[in-house]
Coordinates of C-alpha atoms in Angstrom, one line a residue:
Chain A
M1 CA -0.2 -0.2 0.0
K2 CA 0.4 3.8 -0.9
G3 CA 0.6 7.4 0.4
H4 CA -3.7 7.8 2.6
L5 CA -4.0 4.2 1.9
V6 CA -0.9 3.8 4.7
D7 CA -2.1 6.3 6.5
L8 CA -5.9 4.7 7.3
S9 CA -3.9 1.8 7.1
R10 CA -1.7 2.9 10.4
L11 CA -4.9 4.1 12.0
V12 CA -6.8 1.4 11.7
E13 CA -3.8 -0.8 13.9
K14 CA -3.6 1.6 16.5
E15 CA -7.2 1.4 17.1
I16 CA -7.1 -2.7 17.5
Q17 CA -3.6 -1.9 19.1
Q18 CA -6.6 0.2 21.8
Y19 CA -9.4 -2.0 21.7
T20 CA -9.6 -4.0 25.4
F21 CA -11.4 -7.0 25.2
P22 CA -12.5 -8.4 28.9
Q23 CA -9.6 -9.9 31.4
K24 CA -11.6 -12.6 32.3
P25 CA -12.0 -15.6 31.2
T26 CA -8.2 -15.4 30.4
N27 CA -9.0 -18.6 28.0
L28 CA -12.0 -17.1 26.3
Y29 CA -10.1 -13.8 25.8
D30 CA -6.8 -14.8 25.5
P31 CA -6.9 -15.9 22.1
L32 CA -8.9 -12.4 21.0
R33 CA -5.6 -11.0 21.7
Y34 CA -3.4 -12.9 20.1
I35 CA -5.3 -13.1 16.7
M36 CA -7.1 -9.9 16.9
T37 CA -2.7 -8.7 17.4
L38 CA -1.1 -11.4 14.6
G39 CA -1.8 -8.7 12.4
G40 CA -2.5 -9.6 8.5
K41 CA -3.3 -6.3 5.6
R42 CA -6.7 -4.5 7.6
I43 CA -7.9 -4.1 3.7
R44 CA -11.7 -4.6 5.3
P45 CA -11.1 -1.1 7.8
V46 CA -9.5 0.5 5.2
L47 CA -12.1 0.6 2.7
T48 CA -14.7 1.3 5.7
L49 CA -13.0 4.3 5.8
L50 CA -12.3 5.5 2.9
G51 CA -15.6 4.7 2.0
A52 CA -16.7 7.5 3.9
E53 CA -14.4 9.5 3.4
L54 CA -15.4 9.4 -0.1
F55 CA -18.5 10.8 0.9
S56 CA -16.6 14.2 2.6
T57 CA -16.9 12.2 6.3
P58 CA -13.8 12.2 8.5
A59 CA -12.3 8.8 8.9
N60 CA -12.9 8.4 12.2
D61 CA -16.3 9.3 12.5
A62 CA -16.2 5.6 10.2
M63 CA -13.6 4.0 13.0
H64 CA -16.6 2.0 14.9
A65 CA -18.1 0.4 12.0
A66 CA -14.8 -0.4 10.6
I67 CA -13.5 -2.4 14.0
S68 CA -16.7 -4.0 13.0
V69 CA -15.6 -5.2 9.9
E70 CA -12.3 -7.0 10.9
L71 CA -13.2 -8.4 14.5
F72 CA -16.0 -9.8 12.2
H73 CA -13.3 -11.1 9.6
N74 CA -11.1 -12.7 12.9
F75 CA -13.8 -14.5 14.1
T76 CA -14.5 -16.7 11.0
L77 CA -10.3 -16.4 10.6
I78 CA -11.1 -18.7 13.9
H79 CA -13.6 -20.7 12.4
D80 CA -12.2 -21.4 8.9
D81 CA -9.5 -22.8 10.8
I82 CA -10.6 -25.4 12.9
M83 CA -13.1 -26.0 9.6
D84 CA -9.9 -26.8 7.1
E85 CA -7.8 -28.1 10.3
A86 CA -5.3 -25.1 9.5
P87 CA -1.9 -25.6 11.4
L88 CA -0.8 -22.1 11.3
R89 CA -2.4 -19.1 10.1
R90 CA 0.1 -16.2 9.5
G91 CA 3.0 -18.4 10.0
M92 CA 2.2 -18.7 13.5
E93 CA -0.4 -21.4 15.0
T94 CA -3.8 -21.0 15.0
V95 CA -6.0 -20.5 18.1
H96 CA -7.5 -24.4 18.3
T97 CA -4.4 -25.5 18.0
K98 CA -2.0 -23.4 20.3
W99 CA -5.4 -23.1 23.5
D100 CA -7.9 -26.3 21.8
Q101 CA -11.1 -26.8 19.4
N102 CA -13.4 -25.7 22.7
I103 CA -11.8 -23.0 22.8
A104 CA -11.2 -21.2 19.6
I105 CA -15.2 -22.4 18.8
L106 CA -16.1 -20.0 22.0
S107 CA -14.1 -17.3 21.3
G108 CA -15.3 -17.1 17.7
D109 CA -18.8 -17.2 18.7
V110 CA -17.4 -14.2 21.9
L111 CA -15.8 -12.0 19.4
M112 CA -19.0 -12.5 16.7
I113 CA -21.5 -11.0 19.4
K114 CA -18.3 -7.5 20.1
A115 CA -18.2 -7.3 16.1
I116 CA -21.8 -6.5 16.4
Q117 CA -21.5 -4.9 19.7
E118 CA -18.9 -2.4 17.8
L119 CA -20.9 -1.7 15.0
A120 CA -23.8 -0.1 17.5
K121 CA -21.3 2.1 18.4
Q122 CA -22.1 3.7 15.5
K123 CA -24.8 7.2 15.5
P124 CA -28.0 5.9 16.0
E125 CA -29.7 6.9 12.9
H126 CA -27.4 4.6 11.8
V127 CA -27.3 1.4 13.2
L128 CA -30.4 0.2 11.8
E129 CA -28.6 0.2 8.2
L130 CA -25.7 -0.6 9.7
L131 CA -26.7 -3.7 11.1
N132 CA -29.4 -5.0 8.3
L133 CA -26.1 -5.0 5.9
F134 CA -23.7 -6.6 8.2
N135 CA -26.4 -9.6 9.1
R136 CA -27.3 -9.9 4.5
T137 CA -23.3 -9.9 4.8
A138 CA -22.3 -12.4 7.6
A139 CA -25.5 -15.4 6.8
E140 CA -24.1 -15.0 3.2
V141 CA -20.1 -15.3 4.8
C142 CA -21.4 -18.4 6.2
D143 CA -23.2 -19.5 2.7
G144 CA -20.0 -19.1 1.3
Q145 CA -17.5 -21.7 3.9
Q146 CA -20.6 -25.1 3.6
M147 CA -20.2 -23.9 -0.3
D148 CA -16.4 -24.4 0.4
M149 CA -16.8 -27.7 2.7
D150 CA -19.1 -28.9 0.2
F151 CA -17.6 -28.6 -3.3
E152 CA -14.4 -31.0 -1.1
K153 CA -16.7 -34.0 -1.8
R154 CA -18.0 -33.3 -4.8
E155 CA -16.8 -33.1 -8.1
D156 CA -18.5 -31.5 -10.0
V157 CA -18.4 -28.0 -9.5
S158 CA -18.7 -25.7 -12.8
I159 CA -16.8 -21.9 -12.8
P160 CA -20.3 -20.0 -11.6
E161 CA -20.9 -22.3 -8.8
Y162 CA -17.1 -21.7 -8.3
I163 CA -17.7 -17.8 -8.3
E164 CA -20.8 -18.0 -6.8
M165 CA -18.5 -19.5 -4.1
I166 CA -16.2 -17.0 -3.6
R167 CA -18.5 -13.9 -4.0
L168 CA -20.5 -14.8 -0.8
K169 CA -16.9 -16.4 0.9
T170 CA -14.8 -13.3 0.7
S171 CA -16.4 -10.7 -2.1
V172 CA -19.3 -9.7 0.1
L173 CA -17.6 -8.8 3.0
L174 CA -15.6 -5.9 1.2
G175 CA -18.3 -4.7 -0.6
C176 CA -20.3 -4.7 3.0
A177 CA -17.2 -2.9 4.9
L178 CA -17.9 0.1 1.4
E179 CA -20.7 0.0 1.7
M180 CA -21.0 0.9 5.5
G181 CA -18.8 3.8 4.8
A182 CA -20.7 4.9 2.5
I183 CA -24.4 4.9 5.2
I184 CA -22.0 6.4 7.4
G185 CA -22.0 9.8 4.5
N186 CA -25.0 9.2 4.2
A187 CA -24.2 8.1 0.1
S188 CA -27.0 8.2 -1.9
E189 CA -29.1 5.3 -2.6
Q190 CA -27.6 4.9 -5.9
D191 CA -23.9 5.8 -4.4
R192 CA -24.4 2.9 -1.2
K193 CA -24.9 0.4 -4.4
L194 CA -22.5 1.1 -6.4
M195 CA -20.0 1.9 -3.2
Y196 CA -21.1 -2.2 -2.7
Q197 CA -19.9 -3.5 -6.2
F198 CA -17.4 -2.2 -6.6
G199 CA -16.2 -4.5 -3.5
Q200 CA -18.2 -6.9 -4.6
Q201 CA -16.0 -6.9 -7.2
I202 CA -12.9 -6.4 -6.8
G203 CA -13.0 -8.7 -4.1
L204 CA -14.0 -11.3 -6.1
A205 CA -10.7 -10.7 -7.7
F206 CA -8.4 -10.2 -5.3
Q207 CA -9.9 -13.4 -4.4
I208 CA -9.0 -14.7 -7.8
K209 CA -5.3 -13.4 -7.5
D210 CA -4.4 -15.4 -4.6
D211 CA -5.8 -18.4 -6.3
I212 CA -3.0 -17.7 -8.9
L213 CA -0.5 -16.3 -6.4
D214 CA -0.9 -19.9 -4.6
L215 CA 1.0 -21.1 -7.8
Y216 CA 2.9 -18.1 -9.4
G217 CA 3.5 -15.8 -6.9
D218 CA 7.7 -14.9 -6.4
P219 CA 8.6 -18.0 -3.7
E220 CA 11.1 -14.6 -1.5
K221 CA 7.7 -12.8 -1.7
F222 CA 5.0 -14.6 -1.6
G223 CA 5.9 -15.7 2.2
K224 CA 4.1 -19.0 2.2
Q225 CA 4.8 -22.1 0.2
I226 CA 3.8 -22.0 -3.3
G227 CA 1.8 -24.7 -4.3
G228 CA 0.0 -25.7 -1.2
D229 CA -3.7 -24.9 -3.4
V230 CA -2.4 -27.8 -5.8
I231 CA -1.0 -30.5 -3.2
S232 CA -3.7 -30.5 -0.7
N233 CA -5.8 -30.7 -4.6
K234 CA -8.1 -27.1 -3.7
K235 CA -10.6 -27.0 -6.4
T236 CA -9.2 -23.7 -7.4
L237 CA -10.3 -21.3 -10.2
L238 CA -6.6 -22.3 -11.8
Y239 CA -8.4 -26.0 -11.5
L240 CA -11.3 -26.0 -12.5
T241 CA -10.1 -24.0 -15.6
A242 CA -7.4 -27.3 -16.1
L243 CA -10.7 -29.8 -15.6
K244 CA -12.5 -28.1 -18.4
D245 CA -9.6 -27.0 -21.0
A246 CA -7.9 -30.2 -21.1
N247 CA -8.0 -32.9 -23.8
E248 CA -8.7 -37.1 -22.3
A249 CA -4.5 -37.6 -21.8
Q250 CA -4.7 -34.3 -19.7
K251 CA -7.4 -35.4 -18.0
I252 CA -5.7 -38.6 -16.8
E253 CA -2.4 -37.3 -16.4
F254 CA -3.9 -34.0 -14.9
L255 CA -5.5 -36.7 -12.1
G256 CA -3.0 -39.0 -11.1
L257 CA -0.9 -36.1 -10.4
E258 CA -3.1 -35.4 -7.9
K259 CA -2.1 -38.7 -6.1
E260 CA 1.2 -38.1 -6.6
S261 CA 3.2 -38.5 -3.6
N262 CA 6.6 -36.0 -4.3
L263 CA 5.2 -32.6 -2.8
D264 CA 7.7 -31.2 -5.8
K265 CA 7.4 -33.7 -8.7
K266 CA 3.4 -32.9 -8.0
V267 CA 3.3 -29.1 -8.3
D268 CA 6.1 -29.7 -11.5
G269 CA 4.3 -31.7 -12.5
V270 CA 0.3 -29.7 -12.3
K271 CA 2.7 -26.5 -13.5
T272 CA 3.8 -28.0 -15.9
L273 CA 0.3 -29.2 -17.7
F274 CA -1.0 -25.3 -16.4
N275 CA 1.0 -23.9 -19.0
T276 CA 0.2 -25.5 -21.9
L277 CA -2.9 -25.4 -21.3
N278 CA -2.9 -21.5 -20.8
I279 CA -4.0 -21.7 -17.8
R280 CA -2.5 -18.5 -15.5
E281 CA -3.2 -16.3 -18.8
K282 CA -7.3 -16.9 -19.1
V283 CA -7.4 -17.5 -15.1
S284 CA -5.5 -13.6 -15.5
I285 CA -9.2 -12.8 -18.1
I286 CA -11.6 -13.7 -15.3
M287 CA -9.9 -11.9 -12.8
E288 CA -10.4 -8.8 -15.0
I289 CA -13.5 -8.9 -16.4
H290 CA -14.2 -8.6 -12.6
R291 CA -11.6 -5.9 -12.2
K292 CA -13.1 -4.4 -14.9
Y293 CA -16.5 -4.0 -13.4
A294 CA -15.4 -2.6 -10.6
M295 CA -13.6 0.1 -12.3
E296 CA -17.4 1.0 -14.8
A297 CA -18.8 1.0 -10.9
L298 CA -16.8 3.1 -9.4
A299 CA -17.3 5.4 -12.5
A300 CA -20.7 6.1 -12.1
I301 CA -20.9 7.4 -8.1
S302 CA -22.0 10.7 -8.3
I303 CA -18.8 12.1 -6.9
E304 CA -15.4 13.9 -8.2
E305 CA -13.2 11.0 -10.6
S306 CA -9.6 13.4 -8.4
Q307 CA -11.5 11.9 -5.1
K308 CA -11.9 8.1 -6.2
E309 CA -7.7 8.0 -6.9
N310 CA -7.7 6.3 -3.6
L311 CA -9.9 3.0 -4.6
R312 CA -8.7 3.0 -7.6
A313 CA -5.5 2.6 -5.5
L314 CA -5.8 0.7 -3.5
A315 CA -7.8 -1.9 -6.2
T316 CA -4.1 -1.5 -8.0
Y317 CA -1.9 -2.8 -5.0
L318 CA -5.1 -5.8 -4.2
M319 CA -4.0 -7.7 -8.3
E320 CA -0.7 -7.2 -7.9
R321 CA 0.8 -7.7 -5.0
E322 CA 2.6 -10.1 -4.8
N323 CA 1.3 -11.5 -1.4
Chain B
M1 CA -47.6 -24.7 31.9
K2 CA -51.5 -23.3 32.3
G3 CA -53.6 -21.4 31.8
H4 CA -52.6 -18.0 29.7
L5 CA -48.8 -19.3 29.7
V6 CA -50.5 -21.8 27.2
D7 CA -51.9 -20.2 25.3
L8 CA -48.5 -17.7 24.7
S9 CA -46.5 -21.4 24.6
R10 CA -48.6 -22.5 21.2
L11 CA -48.1 -18.8 19.4
V12 CA -45.1 -19.2 20.3
E13 CA -45.0 -22.8 18.9
K14 CA -47.1 -21.8 15.7
E15 CA -44.5 -18.7 15.2
I16 CA -41.7 -21.3 15.1
Q17 CA -43.5 -23.7 12.5
Q18 CA -43.7 -20.6 10.1
Y19 CA -40.5 -19.3 10.1
T20 CA -38.3 -20.6 7.0
F21 CA -35.0 -20.3 6.4
P22 CA -32.9 -20.3 3.1
Q23 CA -33.0 -23.7 1.2
K24 CA -30.0 -23.9 0.1
P25 CA -26.9 -24.8 1.8
T26 CA -28.6 -27.3 2.8
N27 CA -25.9 -29.2 4.7
L28 CA -26.0 -25.6 6.1
Y29 CA -30.0 -24.7 7.1
D30 CA -31.1 -28.2 7.7
P31 CA -29.9 -28.9 10.3
L32 CA -31.7 -26.0 12.1
R33 CA -34.5 -27.0 10.2
Y34 CA -34.3 -30.2 12.5
I35 CA -33.2 -28.3 16.0
M36 CA -35.8 -25.8 16.3
T37 CA -38.3 -28.1 15.5
L38 CA -37.3 -30.7 18.4
G39 CA -39.2 -29.1 20.6
G40 CA -38.1 -27.4 23.6
K41 CA -40.1 -25.7 27.2
R42 CA -40.2 -22.2 24.8
I43 CA -39.9 -20.2 28.5
R44 CA -37.2 -17.8 26.9
P45 CA -40.0 -16.6 23.5
V46 CA -42.6 -16.9 26.3
L47 CA -41.5 -14.8 28.8
T48 CA -40.3 -11.7 26.3
L49 CA -44.4 -12.1 24.5
L50 CA -45.4 -12.3 29.0
G51 CA -42.8 -8.5 29.6
A52 CA -45.0 -7.0 27.2
E53 CA -47.7 -7.8 28.1
L54 CA -47.0 -6.5 31.6
F55 CA -46.3 -3.6 30.1
S56 CA -50.0 -3.6 28.1
T57 CA -48.8 -4.1 25.3
P58 CA -50.2 -7.1 22.4
A59 CA -47.8 -10.2 23.2
N60 CA -47.9 -9.9 18.9
D61 CA -45.7 -7.3 18.5
A62 CA -43.1 -9.2 20.9
M63 CA -42.8 -12.2 18.9
H64 CA -40.4 -11.3 16.2
A65 CA -37.7 -10.1 19.9
A66 CA -39.3 -13.3 21.4
I67 CA -38.1 -15.7 18.0
S68 CA -34.6 -14.0 18.5
V69 CA -33.9 -15.2 22.3
E70 CA -35.1 -18.6 20.9
L71 CA -33.2 -18.7 17.7
F72 CA -29.7 -17.9 19.9
H73 CA -30.9 -20.6 22.8
N74 CA -30.1 -22.9 19.5
F75 CA -27.1 -21.8 18.7
T76 CA -25.8 -21.6 22.1
L77 CA -27.5 -25.7 22.7
I78 CA -25.4 -26.5 19.0
H79 CA -21.9 -25.2 20.0
D80 CA -22.7 -26.7 23.8
D81 CA -23.3 -29.8 22.0
I82 CA -20.2 -29.7 20.7
M83 CA -18.5 -29.1 23.3
D84 CA -19.8 -31.4 25.8
E85 CA -19.7 -34.2 23.0
A86 CA -23.2 -34.7 23.8
P87 CA -24.7 -37.6 22.0
L88 CA -27.7 -36.5 22.7
R89 CA -30.5 -33.5 23.0
R90 CA -34.5 -34.5 24.0
G91 CA -33.7 -37.1 22.7
M92 CA -32.4 -37.4 19.3
E93 CA -29.1 -36.7 18.1
T94 CA -27.5 -33.8 18.6
V95 CA -26.3 -32.1 15.6
H96 CA -23.1 -32.7 15.1
T97 CA -23.8 -36.1 15.3
K98 CA -26.3 -36.3 12.6
W99 CA -24.3 -34.7 10.3
D100 CA -21.4 -33.2 11.5
Q101 CA -19.0 -31.2 13.8
N102 CA -17.7 -28.8 10.6
I103 CA -21.4 -28.4 9.8
A104 CA -22.3 -27.4 13.8
I105 CA -19.9 -24.7 13.8
L106 CA -21.3 -22.8 11.4
S107 CA -24.3 -23.7 11.2
G108 CA -24.7 -22.7 14.5
D109 CA -22.9 -19.2 13.4
V110 CA -25.7 -18.5 11.3
L111 CA -27.8 -19.5 13.5
M112 CA -26.5 -16.4 15.3
I113 CA -27.0 -14.4 12.5
K114 CA -30.5 -15.2 12.5
A115 CA -31.5 -14.4 16.5
I116 CA -30.0 -11.0 15.3
Q117 CA -31.2 -9.9 11.7
E118 CA -34.8 -11.4 13.6
L119 CA -34.1 -8.6 16.7
A120 CA -33.4 -6.1 13.6
K121 CA -37.4 -6.7 12.5
Q122 CA -39.1 -4.7 15.8
K123 CA -39.7 -1.5 15.6
P124 CA -36.9 1.2 14.6
E125 CA -37.3 3.0 17.5
H126 CA -36.1 -0.1 19.9
V127 CA -34.0 -1.7 18.7
L128 CA -30.7 0.0 19.1
E129 CA -32.0 -0.6 22.9
L130 CA -32.8 -4.3 22.3
L131 CA -29.7 -5.4 20.6
N132 CA -27.5 -4.0 23.8
L133 CA -29.3 -6.1 25.7
F134 CA -28.4 -8.5 23.5
N135 CA -25.3 -7.9 23.2
R136 CA -24.3 -7.7 26.4
T137 CA -26.5 -10.6 27.0
A138 CA -24.6 -13.2 24.6
A139 CA -21.2 -12.4 25.3
E140 CA -22.3 -12.6 29.8
V141 CA -23.2 -16.7 28.1
C142 CA -19.7 -17.0 26.3
D143 CA -17.6 -15.7 29.6
G144 CA -20.8 -18.8 31.2
Q145 CA -19.7 -21.9 28.7
Q146 CA -15.8 -20.8 28.9
M147 CA -16.4 -20.7 33.1
D148 CA -18.6 -23.6 33.2
M149 CA -15.5 -25.5 31.0
D150 CA -12.1 -24.2 33.0
F151 CA -14.1 -25.5 36.2
E152 CA -13.5 -28.6 34.7
K153 CA -10.2 -28.7 35.3
R154 CA -10.5 -27.1 38.6
E155 CA -10.7 -28.9 42.0
D156 CA -11.4 -26.0 44.1
V157 CA -14.7 -24.3 43.1
S158 CA -16.3 -22.5 45.1
I159 CA -20.2 -21.9 45.5
P160 CA -20.1 -18.4 44.6
E161 CA -18.3 -19.0 41.7
Y162 CA -20.7 -21.5 40.6
I163 CA -23.3 -19.7 40.9
E164 CA -21.8 -16.3 39.0
M165 CA -20.8 -19.0 36.5
I166 CA -24.7 -20.9 36.0
R167 CA -26.2 -16.5 36.1
L168 CA -24.1 -16.2 33.3
K169 CA -24.2 -19.5 31.7
T170 CA -28.4 -19.2 31.8
S171 CA -29.6 -17.2 34.2
V172 CA -29.2 -13.5 32.1
L173 CA -30.3 -14.5 29.1
L174 CA -33.9 -14.9 30.7
G175 CA -33.3 -11.7 32.8
C176 CA -33.3 -10.6 28.7
A177 CA -36.2 -12.6 27.7
L178 CA -38.3 -10.7 30.0
E179 CA -36.6 -7.1 30.2
M180 CA -36.8 -7.4 26.1
G181 CA -40.5 -7.3 26.8
A182 CA -40.9 -4.0 29.4
I183 CA -38.3 -2.6 27.1
I184 CA -40.6 -3.3 23.4
G185 CA -44.2 -2.3 26.0
N186 CA -41.9 1.1 26.7
A187 CA -41.7 0.4 30.1
S188 CA -39.9 2.7 32.6
E189 CA -35.9 2.0 33.4
Q190 CA -36.5 1.3 36.7
D191 CA -39.9 -0.9 35.9
R192 CA -36.8 -2.6 32.9
K193 CA -34.4 -3.3 35.3
L194 CA -36.9 -5.1 38.0
M195 CA -38.1 -7.5 35.4
Y196 CA -34.6 -8.2 34.4
Q197 CA -33.9 -8.7 38.3
F198 CA -36.8 -10.7 38.4
G199 CA -36.1 -13.2 35.2
Q200 CA -32.3 -13.3 35.8
Q201 CA -33.5 -14.1 40.3
I202 CA -35.9 -17.3 38.4
G203 CA -33.3 -17.4 35.9
L204 CA -31.1 -19.1 39.0
A205 CA -33.4 -20.8 40.6
F206 CA -34.4 -23.0 37.2
Q207 CA -31.0 -24.2 36.9
I208 CA -30.6 -24.8 40.9
K209 CA -34.2 -27.5 40.6
D210 CA -32.2 -28.9 37.5
D211 CA -28.6 -29.9 39.6
I212 CA -31.6 -31.3 42.0
L213 CA -33.9 -33.0 39.4
D214 CA -30.7 -34.5 38.1
L215 CA -30.7 -37.2 40.9
Y216 CA -33.6 -37.1 42.7
G217 CA -36.0 -36.6 40.4
D218 CA -39.2 -39.0 39.2
P219 CA -37.8 -41.5 36.4
E220 CA -40.2 -41.7 35.2
K221 CA -41.6 -37.9 34.7
F222 CA -37.8 -36.8 34.5
G223 CA -37.1 -37.8 31.4
K224 CA -33.1 -38.7 31.1
Q225 CA -31.4 -40.8 32.9
I226 CA -31.1 -40.2 36.6
G227 CA -28.3 -39.4 38.1
G228 CA -26.4 -38.6 34.6
D229 CA -23.8 -35.4 36.2
V230 CA -23.2 -37.3 38.9
I231 CA -22.0 -40.6 36.3
S232 CA -20.2 -37.6 34.5
N233 CA -19.0 -35.9 38.2
K234 CA -20.6 -32.8 36.6
K235 CA -19.8 -30.4 39.8
T236 CA -23.2 -29.3 40.0
L237 CA -24.3 -27.2 43.3
L238 CA -25.3 -30.7 44.7
Y239 CA -22.1 -31.9 44.1
L240 CA -20.1 -27.7 45.2
T241 CA -22.4 -28.4 48.7
A242 CA -21.9 -31.5 49.6
L243 CA -17.6 -31.7 49.1
K244 CA -18.1 -28.1 51.2
D245 CA -19.6 -30.6 54.3
A246 CA -18.1 -33.8 53.7
N247 CA -15.3 -34.6 56.7
E248 CA -12.7 -36.1 56.3
A249 CA -13.9 -39.8 56.0
Q250 CA -16.9 -38.5 53.7
K251 CA -14.5 -36.7 51.3
I252 CA -12.4 -39.6 50.9
E253 CA -16.1 -41.8 50.8
F254 CA -17.2 -39.4 47.9
L255 CA -13.7 -38.5 46.1
G256 CA -13.2 -42.7 45.6
L257 CA -16.6 -42.8 44.3
E258 CA -15.8 -40.7 41.3
K259 CA -13.9 -43.5 39.9
E260 CA -16.7 -46.4 40.8
S261 CA -16.8 -47.9 37.5
N262 CA -20.7 -49.7 38.5
L263 CA -22.7 -47.1 37.6
D264 CA -25.5 -48.5 40.3
K265 CA -23.4 -48.3 42.6
K266 CA -21.9 -45.2 41.7
V267 CA -25.5 -43.1 41.5
D268 CA -26.8 -44.9 45.2
G269 CA -23.9 -44.5 46.8
V270 CA -22.6 -40.7 46.1
K271 CA -27.0 -40.2 46.7
T272 CA -26.7 -42.5 50.4
L273 CA -23.4 -39.9 51.0
F274 CA -25.9 -36.5 49.6
N275 CA -29.1 -38.0 52.4
T276 CA -26.8 -38.3 54.5
L277 CA -25.3 -34.5 54.8
N278 CA -28.8 -33.2 53.6
I279 CA -27.6 -31.8 50.5
R280 CA -30.8 -31.9 49.3
E281 CA -32.4 -29.8 51.6
K282 CA -28.9 -27.2 51.9
V283 CA -29.6 -27.0 48.4
S284 CA -33.4 -26.4 48.5
I285 CA -32.9 -23.6 50.2
I286 CA -30.8 -22.4 48.1
M287 CA -33.5 -22.1 45.0
E288 CA -35.7 -20.9 48.0
I289 CA -33.3 -17.9 48.9
H290 CA -33.4 -17.1 44.8
R291 CA -37.2 -17.7 44.2
K292 CA -37.5 -14.4 47.0
Y293 CA -35.3 -12.5 45.4
A294 CA -37.7 -12.9 41.9
M295 CA -40.5 -12.6 43.6
E296 CA -39.3 -8.9 45.5
A297 CA -38.7 -7.6 42.5
L298 CA -42.2 -8.3 40.8
A299 CA -43.3 -7.1 43.5
A300 CA -41.3 -3.4 42.9
I301 CA -42.2 -3.1 39.8
S302 CA -45.4 -0.4 39.7
I303 CA -48.3 -2.5 37.8
E304 CA -51.4 -3.4 39.1
E305 CA -50.9 -6.9 40.8
S306 CA -53.1 -9.0 39.2
Q307 CA -51.4 -8.5 36.2
K308 CA -48.2 -10.2 37.9
E309 CA -50.1 -13.2 38.5
N310 CA -49.0 -15.0 34.6
L311 CA -45.5 -14.5 36.1
R312 CA -45.8 -15.6 38.9
A313 CA -47.0 -19.0 37.7
L314 CA -44.2 -18.9 35.0
A315 CA -41.9 -19.4 38.0
T316 CA -43.7 -21.7 40.4
Y317 CA -44.2 -24.4 37.0
L318 CA -40.4 -23.7 36.9
M319 CA -39.7 -24.3 40.5
E320 CA -41.9 -27.7 40.5
R321 CA -41.9 -28.7 37.7
E322 CA -40.9 -32.6 37.5
N323 CA -38.9 -33.1 34.1

């Protein structure tokens, strides 16, 4: 991130440092102190602050909503990590690994409640609209997570289904974060919807970028193991596109590689096959389509073009990031 | 339950039958359709409706809040059953047994969101107050559940600590349910607090009654295995009182019975020891104290005495029930 985005990100970070959970029961709140200081890009709260600023409202006026979105996001991380049996998050132990599963379930639950509690601190005239948006979005995020789990057991997932899954699991929360800022900035109904659209489309592109980085990221900059999704046979957009475009021989080779126990050989084999099928380019085109949709929504928002620069910069950062 | 309480309970039941969850993803919402129709006494939503009626407001005006409380209560049941590894709930398979643990975590999560969504459907002028009460209570319920789990690993739990745990885990939600009704009935701040107090104290007595019924219930009416808490060495109020009052020899006998593998012998042995120590009477006295506090709060509420009959009847039902 650059310029003003860095300022906002620092503002969020400072606020999170100052946010206090109750002291007791320690087994319930220590995990929350832990996960909230594990870092991360803080993209969602920055979006909320940017959303308010776009409609001439100081970033600080949207801070409770911004923190609420980040608390909710971290709640989803704690519970998703249990469901995925993930040992690590941002290079550190996950909550259910460091404590135990029951503590992870319950501290996740209370974190979601804390998120709503924080949201309710916004100006009373905005709370109901914010809450309705939050609730709808939170339920959709759960729907998306369930679809993701269901996909693991299915062999016939289509690309539109996959896009719908990541829209629910990831993108709607980015749309929600931005629209919350717009609500606090008293934007028109039309502009609020466009902000949501921008966030949602950028969210889709962001998640597709994630899929690409997993295999094509620079090992020195990526920070995680290259090919993690390939190793766990995750049905990413790369995987689904390859399966759709492969001929019979390639399909057999591809499905054979799923069972390969030499992991270097597995990742190299899949990458070679993907290269033959131009998968990176094909998936990048889908990413660009969603970026374009995002830019169209942004263009239609009824504010001065010059004020849109920060959102454009954030979109560029999210598409061109290397980790 | 009798008279008007039965009418309200049927009204709640009908409303729950008509409440619809989304069709898809089926793995997320089928468990919720399942648990919400498993039955139960529906005490909490009845309290909310009674609370509104007490302040001359039709029960139906408080229906969204009532359903919200019942949805939240069922969310806690789904997650608690995972944590307790409980195979059965009301004689039927628990969600994590019938489906799986991940589905139980996620469907619980979305049920909590649905609870808040339902609450937000009350008249806008009440939503913020209702929400703040709900959030505070929901966090306390989590605190109580964590204390309960922490107690399993401790040998030095005091009676006041135990009372505080059940206050948080069980009683505050009954207080909240009643106060919500009072908020919707536009009761004064003072009356709202008294309603909460009544609910909380009745909740404590209710939970202590639960502890007593576990060992002293009529096997034909109780519906569950008599002595379940004894078998699982649960630190109930009976257990803690016995441990406090036992002499050295009795303490050794009691702790020896914890390891007894013949379950009939274990339950009989513990019951004999409890009888020697007058545990049932001692615990009943504590229950009566909380019932008395509840009645004092009720007496102080500034409405006509005749209108308080339904709440008195509910308190009597909760104290004298046999299951």
